[in-house]
Tab-separated table of C-alpha atoms and ligand atoms in Angstrom:
chain	number	residue	atom	x	y	z
V	22	MET	CA	-47.092	-20.205	71.024
V	23	LEU	CA	-46.695	-19.241	74.645
V	24	ILE	CA	-49.041	-16.431	75.697
V	25	LYS	CA	-46.212	-14.696	77.568
V	26	ASP	CA	-44.474	-14.358	74.163
V	27	ILE	CA	-47.638	-12.904	72.608
V	28	PHE	CA	-47.705	-10.210	75.321
V	29	ALA	CA	-43.996	-9.557	74.770
V	30	ALA	CA	-44.509	-9.153	71.008
V	31	LYS	CA	-47.612	-6.949	70.757
V	32	LYS	CA	-49.938	-4.531	72.462
V	33	PRO	CA	-52.886	-4.543	72.790
V	34	VAL	CA	-53.500	-8.293	72.985
V	35	ILE	CA	-57.154	-9.090	72.224
V	36	SER	CA	-58.530	-12.362	73.588
V	37	PHE	CA	-61.871	-14.064	74.204
V	38	GLU	CA	-63.333	-16.434	76.785
V	39	VAL	CA	-65.727	-19.273	75.930
V	40	PHE	CA	-67.299	-21.947	78.120
V	41	PRO	CA	-67.898	-25.617	77.237
V	42	PRO	CA	-71.488	-26.693	76.508
V	43	LYS	CA	-73.283	-28.363	79.430
V	44	LYS	CA	-72.831	-32.131	79.819
V	45	ASP	CA	-76.254	-32.947	78.357
V	46	SER	CA	-75.651	-30.873	75.166
V	47	PRO	CA	-73.450	-32.197	72.388
V	48	VAL	CA	-69.951	-30.711	72.415
V	49	GLU	CA	-70.493	-29.794	68.735
V	50	THR	CA	-72.719	-26.887	69.834
V	51	ILE	CA	-69.490	-24.947	70.467
V	52	TYR	CA	-68.499	-25.160	66.781
V	53	ASP	CA	-70.742	-22.275	65.708
V	54	THR	CA	-69.337	-20.098	68.488
V	55	LEU	CA	-65.729	-20.829	67.526
V	56	GLU	CA	-66.485	-20.432	63.828
V	57	GLY	CA	-68.027	-17.025	64.581
V	58	LEU	CA	-65.107	-15.896	66.754
V	59	ARG	CA	-62.221	-17.015	64.536
V	60	GLY	CA	-62.826	-14.276	61.904
V	61	MET	CA	-61.952	-11.623	64.480
V	62	LYS	CA	-58.406	-12.964	64.706
V	63	PRO	CA	-58.118	-13.076	68.513
V	64	ASP	CA	-54.608	-13.518	69.901
V	65	PHE	CA	-55.906	-16.371	72.048
V	66	ILE	CA	-59.159	-17.894	73.282
V	67	SER	CA	-59.570	-19.166	76.837
V	68	VAL	CA	-61.828	-22.099	77.757
V	69	THR	CA	-63.362	-22.180	81.242
V	70	TYR	CA	-63.242	-25.155	83.579
V	71	GLY	CA	-66.455	-26.281	85.294
V	72	ALA	CA	-66.580	-26.037	89.089
V	73	GLY	CA	-65.037	-29.118	90.685
V	74	GLY	CA	-63.779	-30.359	87.326
V	75	SER	CA	-67.305	-30.919	85.958
V	76	THR	CA	-66.169	-30.100	82.409
V	77	THR	CA	-62.557	-31.347	82.484
V	78	ASN	CA	-62.793	-33.433	79.329
V	79	ARG	CA	-64.669	-30.764	77.444
V	80	THR	CA	-62.233	-28.020	78.409
V	81	LEU	CA	-59.381	-30.183	77.120
V	82	GLU	CA	-61.261	-31.174	73.972
V	83	ILE	CA	-62.176	-27.581	73.063
V	84	ALA	CA	-58.642	-26.345	73.798
V	85	ARG	CA	-57.237	-29.008	71.454
V	86	LEU	CA	-59.851	-28.195	68.831
V	87	LEU	CA	-58.925	-24.514	68.934
V	88	LYS	CA	-55.314	-25.388	68.287
V	89	GLU	CA	-55.738	-28.099	65.668
V	90	LYS	CA	-58.823	-27.057	63.708
V	91	TYR	CA	-59.079	-23.300	64.231
V	92	GLU	CA	-55.358	-22.544	64.555
V	93	ILE	CA	-56.007	-20.198	67.479
V	94	GLU	CA	-53.825	-20.338	70.584
V	95	PRO	CA	-55.867	-21.854	73.446
V	96	LEU	CA	-55.671	-20.934	77.126
V	97	ALA	CA	-57.080	-23.801	79.229
V	98	HIS	CA	-58.516	-22.770	82.622
V	99	LEU	CA	-57.725	-25.213	85.432
V	100	THR	CA	-58.955	-25.144	89.049
V	101	CYS	CA	-57.389	-27.097	91.916
V	102	ILE	CA	-59.491	-26.740	95.074
V	103	THR	CA	-61.123	-30.187	94.783
V	104	SER	CA	-58.301	-32.042	92.984
V	105	ASP	CA	-55.445	-34.118	94.318
V	106	MET	CA	-51.940	-34.060	92.901
V	107	GLN	CA	-52.503	-37.124	90.720
V	108	GLU	CA	-55.600	-35.654	89.064
V	109	ILE	CA	-53.780	-32.417	88.344
V	110	ASP	CA	-50.792	-34.299	86.929
V	111	ASN	CA	-53.059	-36.357	84.659
V	112	ILE	CA	-54.631	-33.178	83.281
V	113	LEU	CA	-51.233	-31.547	82.771
V	114	ASP	CA	-50.080	-34.677	80.900
V	115	GLU	CA	-53.133	-34.498	78.648
V	116	LEU	CA	-52.669	-30.790	77.972
V	117	GLN	CA	-49.045	-31.368	77.094
V	118	ALA	CA	-49.886	-34.308	74.836
V	119	GLY	CA	-52.497	-32.167	73.054
V	120	GLY	CA	-50.015	-29.336	72.474
V	121	VAL	CA	-51.855	-26.955	74.834
V	122	LYS	CA	-49.114	-24.773	76.319
V	123	ASN	CA	-51.061	-22.119	78.202
V	124	ILE	CA	-52.950	-22.522	81.476
V	125	LEU	CA	-55.023	-20.075	83.538
V	126	ALA	CA	-54.251	-21.484	86.997
V	127	LEU	CA	-57.081	-20.925	89.481
V	128	ARG	CA	-58.035	-22.066	92.932
V	129	GLY	CA	-61.745	-22.343	92.062
V	130	ASP	CA	-64.707	-21.801	94.375
V	131	PHE	CA	-65.502	-23.995	97.380
V	132	PRO	CA	-68.104	-26.669	96.543
V	133	GLN	CA	-71.655	-25.470	97.261
V	134	ASP	CA	-72.956	-28.794	98.565
V	135	GLY	CA	-72.132	-30.385	101.924
V	136	ASP	CA	-69.538	-29.047	104.283
V	137	ARG	CA	-67.786	-26.312	102.314
V	138	ARG	CA	-64.300	-27.360	103.249
V	139	SER	CA	-64.712	-31.123	103.772
V	140	ASN	CA	-63.812	-32.215	100.255
V	141	VAL	CA	-61.200	-29.666	99.340
V	142	SER	CA	-57.668	-30.576	98.463
V	143	PRO	CA	-55.095	-30.175	101.255
V	144	GLY	CA	-52.298	-29.673	98.720
V	145	PHE	CA	-53.986	-26.907	96.750
V	146	SER	CA	-55.479	-24.409	99.194
V	147	PHE	CA	-54.656	-21.433	96.978
V	148	ALA	CA	-53.978	-20.824	93.296
V	149	ALA	CA	-50.329	-20.134	94.263
V	150	ASN	CA	-49.917	-23.865	95.122
V	151	LEU	CA	-51.132	-24.884	91.668
V	152	ILE	CA	-48.961	-22.277	89.947
V	153	GLU	CA	-45.881	-23.511	91.797
V	154	HIS	CA	-46.693	-27.108	90.868
V	155	ILE	CA	-47.196	-26.310	87.162
V	156	ARG	CA	-44.030	-24.201	87.108
V	157	GLN	CA	-41.976	-27.135	88.406
V	158	ARG	CA	-42.984	-29.124	85.355
V	159	GLY	CA	-41.811	-26.359	82.993
V	160	ASN	CA	-43.146	-26.009	79.428
V	161	PHE	CA	-46.282	-23.992	80.217
V	162	SER	CA	-47.039	-20.271	80.159
V	163	ILE	CA	-49.167	-19.593	83.235
V	164	GLY	CA	-51.803	-16.914	83.765
V	165	GLY	CA	-53.671	-16.042	86.962
V	166	ALA	CA	-56.818	-14.178	87.997
V	167	CYS	CA	-56.863	-10.802	89.728
V	168	TYR	CA	-59.713	-8.752	91.147
V	169	PRO	CA	-59.872	-4.960	90.616
V	170	GLU	CA	-62.529	-4.722	93.354
V	171	GLY	CA	-60.959	-7.381	95.594
V	172	HIS	CA	-61.818	-11.076	95.801
V	173	PRO	CA	-65.183	-11.545	97.586
V	174	GLU	CA	-63.631	-13.709	100.346
V	175	CYS	CA	-60.892	-11.229	101.171
V	176	PRO	CA	-61.574	-8.592	103.857
V	177	SER	CA	-59.931	-5.763	101.891
V	178	LEU	CA	-58.653	-4.884	98.429
V	179	GLU	CA	-55.236	-4.068	99.927
V	180	GLN	CA	-54.974	-7.529	101.530
V	181	ASP	CA	-56.061	-9.192	98.286
V	182	ILE	CA	-53.308	-7.324	96.408
V	183	LEU	CA	-50.747	-8.396	99.012
V	184	ASN	CA	-51.942	-12.010	98.572
V	185	LEU	CA	-51.549	-11.553	94.811
V	186	ARG	CA	-47.801	-11.043	95.283
V	187	ALA	CA	-47.348	-14.702	96.422
V	188	LYS	CA	-49.261	-15.881	93.393
V	189	ILE	CA	-47.107	-13.834	91.017
V	190	GLU	CA	-43.907	-14.970	92.716
V	191	ALA	CA	-45.016	-18.613	92.429
V	192	GLY	CA	-44.495	-18.265	88.673
V	193	LEU	CA	-47.160	-16.260	86.827
V	194	ASP	CA	-46.518	-14.823	83.360
V	195	PHE	CA	-49.655	-12.687	82.965
V	196	LEU	CA	-52.897	-11.682	84.712
V	197	ILE	CA	-56.523	-11.529	83.584
V	198	THR	CA	-58.937	-9.445	85.649
V	199	GLN	CA	-62.370	-10.286	86.917
V	200	LEU	CA	-64.980	-8.408	84.875
V	201	PHE	CA	-65.681	-4.844	85.932
V	202	PHE	CA	-68.005	-2.070	84.740
V	203	ASP	CA	-66.244	0.866	86.373
V	204	ASN	CA	-62.827	1.613	84.859
V	205	GLU	CA	-61.941	3.862	87.799
V	206	LYS	CA	-61.962	0.769	90.045
V	207	PHE	CA	-59.422	-0.838	87.725
V	208	TYR	CA	-57.175	2.246	87.688
V	209	ARG	CA	-57.272	2.370	91.503
V	210	PHE	CA	-56.296	-1.327	91.582
V	211	MET	CA	-53.329	-0.633	89.296
V	212	GLU	CA	-52.237	2.287	91.492
V	213	LEU	CA	-52.203	-0.027	94.513
V	214	TYR	CA	-50.427	-2.711	92.484
V	215	GLU	CA	-47.637	-0.185	91.839
V	216	HIS	CA	-47.775	1.243	95.352
V	217	TYR	CA	-47.093	-2.216	96.831
V	218	ASN	CA	-44.376	-2.725	94.244
V	219	LEU	CA	-45.713	-6.016	92.873
V	220	PRO	CA	-43.591	-7.557	90.106
V	221	LYS	CA	-44.602	-6.121	86.713
V	222	LEU	CA	-46.709	-8.444	84.564
V	223	PRO	CA	-48.954	-7.883	81.547
V	224	VAL	CA	-52.555	-7.359	82.713
V	225	SER	CA	-55.548	-8.032	80.508
V	226	ALA	CA	-58.831	-6.326	81.434
V	227	GLY	CA	-61.938	-8.547	81.581
V	228	ILE	CA	-64.829	-6.897	79.733
V	229	MET	CA	-68.324	-8.293	79.370
V	230	PRO	CA	-70.920	-6.659	77.107
V	231	VAL	CA	-74.374	-6.587	78.720
V	232	LEU	CA	-76.672	-8.808	76.697
V	233	ASN	CA	-79.511	-9.355	79.147
V	234	THR	CA	-80.275	-8.090	82.639
V	235	LYS	CA	-80.836	-11.515	84.210
V	236	GLN	CA	-77.370	-12.676	83.246
V	237	ILE	CA	-75.727	-9.502	84.521
V	238	ARG	CA	-77.557	-9.571	87.872
V	239	HIS	CA	-76.482	-13.190	88.349
V	240	ILE	CA	-72.856	-12.432	87.525
V	241	THR	CA	-72.606	-9.304	89.617
V	242	SER	CA	-74.108	-11.132	92.606
V	243	LEU	CA	-71.234	-13.618	92.315
V	244	THR	CA	-68.455	-11.131	91.584
V	245	ARG	CA	-69.748	-8.090	93.477
V	246	ALA	CA	-68.728	-5.882	90.538
V	247	THR	CA	-69.816	-2.277	91.138
V	248	MET	CA	-72.464	-1.021	88.756
V	249	PRO	CA	-71.969	2.721	88.142
V	250	LYS	CA	-75.100	4.897	87.942
V	251	LYS	CA	-74.725	5.257	84.189
V	252	PHE	CA	-74.659	1.478	83.803
V	253	LEU	CA	-77.714	0.995	86.053
V	254	ARG	CA	-79.646	3.640	84.083
V	255	ILE	CA	-78.978	1.739	80.873
V	256	MET	CA	-80.101	-1.576	82.349
V	257	GLU	CA	-83.276	-0.128	83.837
V	258	ARG	CA	-84.234	2.001	80.828
V	259	TYR	CA	-83.779	-0.644	78.165
V	260	GLU	CA	-84.542	-3.891	79.981
V	261	HIS	CA	-87.978	-4.176	78.314
V	262	SER	CA	-86.349	-4.478	74.885
V	263	SER	CA	-83.678	-7.112	74.415
V	264	GLU	CA	-82.450	-5.543	71.161
V	265	ALA	CA	-82.192	-2.057	72.674
V	266	LEU	CA	-80.387	-3.421	75.723
V	267	LYS	CA	-77.959	-5.334	73.536
V	268	GLU	CA	-77.198	-2.200	71.494
V	269	ALA	CA	-76.666	-0.131	74.643
V	270	GLY	CA	-74.559	-2.898	76.234
V	271	ILE	CA	-72.292	-3.044	73.197
V	272	ALA	CA	-71.904	0.751	73.261
V	273	TYR	CA	-71.070	0.679	77.002
V	274	ALA	CA	-68.435	-2.065	76.592
V	275	THR	CA	-66.967	-0.207	73.590
V	276	GLU	CA	-66.644	2.991	75.616
V	277	GLN	CA	-64.956	1.092	78.458
V	278	MET	CA	-62.462	-0.446	76.026
V	279	ILE	CA	-61.660	2.837	74.264
V	280	ASP	CA	-60.852	4.390	77.643
V	281	LEU	CA	-58.729	1.391	78.757
V	282	LEU	CA	-56.813	1.394	75.475
V	283	ALA	CA	-56.138	5.133	75.790
V	284	TRP	CA	-54.850	4.458	79.325
V	285	GLY	CA	-52.392	1.935	77.851
V	286	ILE	CA	-53.834	-1.442	78.829
V	287	ASP	CA	-51.765	-4.501	77.803
V	288	GLY	CA	-54.770	-6.544	76.738
V	289	ILE	CA	-58.555	-6.829	76.627
V	290	HIS	CA	-60.162	-10.178	77.436
V	291	ILE	CA	-63.780	-10.307	76.275
V	292	TYR	CA	-66.156	-12.580	78.191
V	293	THR	CA	-68.094	-13.622	75.085
V	294	MET	CA	-70.777	-15.743	76.829
V	295	ASN	CA	-70.479	-17.820	73.623
V	296	LYS	CA	-72.174	-15.008	71.658
V	297	PRO	CA	-69.991	-14.190	68.639
V	298	GLU	CA	-72.313	-11.501	67.185
V	299	ALA	CA	-72.053	-9.152	70.174
V	300	THR	CA	-68.309	-9.817	70.374
V	301	ARG	CA	-67.935	-9.013	66.674
V	302	SER	CA	-69.759	-5.692	67.163
V	303	ILE	CA	-67.493	-4.500	69.958
V	304	VAL	CA	-64.335	-5.708	68.214
V	305	ASN	CA	-65.392	-3.920	65.002
V	306	ASN	CA	-66.041	-0.774	67.028
V	307	ILE	CA	-62.371	-0.608	68.033
V	308	SER	CA	-60.809	-1.835	64.781
V	309	GLU	CA	-59.130	1.468	63.870
V	310	ILE	CA	-58.018	2.051	67.464
V	311	ARG	CA	-56.579	-1.479	67.542
V	312	ASN	CA	-54.620	-0.743	64.343
V	313	CYS	CA	-53.401	2.658	65.453
V	314	LEU	CA	-52.163	1.414	68.842
V	315	PHE	CA	-50.673	-1.844	67.602
V	316	THR	CA	-46.964	-2.060	68.443
B	3	FAD	P1	-56.607	-17.410	94.879
B	3	FAD	O1	-55.653	-16.555	94.158
B	3	FAD	O2	-56.059	-18.599	95.590
B	3	FAD	O3	-57.371	-16.487	95.937
B	3	FAD	C1	-58.522	-16.954	96.619
B	3	FAD	C2	-58.694	-16.172	97.936
B	3	FAD	O4	-57.656	-16.529	98.844
B	3	FAD	C3	-58.589	-14.651	97.758
B	3	FAD	O5	-59.504	-14.055	98.653
B	3	FAD	C4	-57.158	-14.332	98.174
B	3	FAD	O6	-56.994	-13.002	98.662
B	3	FAD	C5	-56.925	-15.368	99.258
B	3	FAD	N1	-55.532	-15.774	99.422
B	3	FAD	C6	-54.645	-16.068	98.446
B	3	FAD	N2	-53.470	-16.464	98.998
B	3	FAD	C7	-53.633	-16.427	100.337
B	3	FAD	C8	-52.792	-16.731	101.452
B	3	FAD	N3	-51.534	-17.165	101.280
B	3	FAD	N4	-53.294	-16.571	102.711
B	3	FAD	C9	-54.577	-16.144	102.902
B	3	FAD	N5	-55.414	-15.850	101.875
B	3	FAD	C10	-54.944	-15.983	100.617
B	3	FAD	N6	-63.721	-20.532	88.337
B	3	FAD	C11	-63.951	-21.764	87.817
B	3	FAD	O7	-64.459	-22.654	88.535
B	3	FAD	N7	-63.643	-22.072	86.511
B	3	FAD	C12	-63.082	-21.158	85.672
B	3	FAD	O8	-62.815	-21.457	84.507
B	3	FAD	C13	-62.822	-19.837	86.182
B	3	FAD	N8	-62.236	-18.889	85.403
B	3	FAD	C14	-61.947	-17.651	85.926
B	3	FAD	C15	-61.305	-16.692	85.113
B	3	FAD	C16	-61.009	-15.421	85.624
B	3	FAD	C17	-60.300	-14.416	84.745
B	3	FAD	C18	-61.388	-15.080	86.953
B	3	FAD	C19	-61.106	-13.706	87.490
B	3	FAD	C20	-62.018	-16.027	87.772
B	3	FAD	C21	-62.299	-17.314	87.283
B	3	FAD	N9	-62.914	-18.302	88.068
B	3	FAD	C22	-63.165	-19.558	87.552
B	3	FAD	C23	-63.343	-17.985	89.452
B	3	FAD	C24	-62.262	-18.334	90.513
B	3	FAD	O9	-62.055	-19.725	90.536
B	3	FAD	C25	-62.766	-17.829	91.872
B	3	FAD	O10	-62.793	-16.431	91.887
B	3	FAD	C26	-62.051	-18.372	93.102
B	3	FAD	O11	-62.845	-18.080	94.246
B	3	FAD	C27	-60.666	-17.816	93.365
B	3	FAD	O12	-59.745	-18.298	92.489
B	3	FAD	P2	-58.256	-17.635	92.451
B	3	FAD	O13	-57.473	-18.441	91.510
B	3	FAD	O14	-58.327	-16.179	92.231
B	3	FAD	O15	-57.789	-17.932	93.969
């Protein structure tokens, strides 16, 4: 099924993100994660794509597995910054052959090693170029990333939102946000989205339950997500006990989701970090709300 049709048919759409195991671990290590997530009946599961295509085969394999074995709609992430047209076309052919109809089209980050811009693709400078290319082939439902606090490379949130317009107009069907811990930042983003009159699309909010402080510090240093005082208090107070921190992190994510659902969010996309237990807890915490809002 095309994800744009899922958004058209129901609200809220609940989805998860998983990442492929590292190259030196067997791909089978993902089975337990998928087995654990399937019981929660997500509307789709997205599979990340390693920087520079480092997990291409695994992303494709897990997306196919989701469809064939687990009967869950997959969303394959795809980045373009280091790929040429032929490589992208080969991947699109493989996705199509495997029945994977949904792509999260991303630019990707500049390679860390060597001259940042020396080995980037001239044809795919921005995600909009990839989106346009995929759209020309037809057959796919295409999602894109958006950033409630602005993309780190962009000088201002306003400019980032104006840049988002080109991406939407290139052929997007839905948006998934970068993770955030402060819902007010998301609401401000949506106000600006409306203020600049961007074409209306379903937006899914990226939520990540805190499971350990090291992981969160790493992620927030990459994304620059604001940590509200309440969130910082929780991390500092409970960091000595992994179980206490996990419990508090689940409660924090639950509270964020309840507020977003009351606001009328189209979807929630949970960054599972391949941890089905924590995901199950927060999904169970909103089960009645999910039922009562379901349209
Ligand atoms: P773009 O939309 O191209 O934007 C990149 C920058 O360029 C922004 O600052 C934007 O404002 C600016 N810009 C856009 N158009 C123009 C223009 N015409 N002129 C000037 N500036 C412009 N990375 C991975 O490697 N693998 C993944 O699986 C992955 N999954 C992700 C999932 C989500 C939901 C999110 C939010 C991010 C994900 N990322 C992933 C990270 C992403 O690749 C990086 O954030 C990357 O730096 C930007 O990708 P983008 O698609 O948002 O780029």
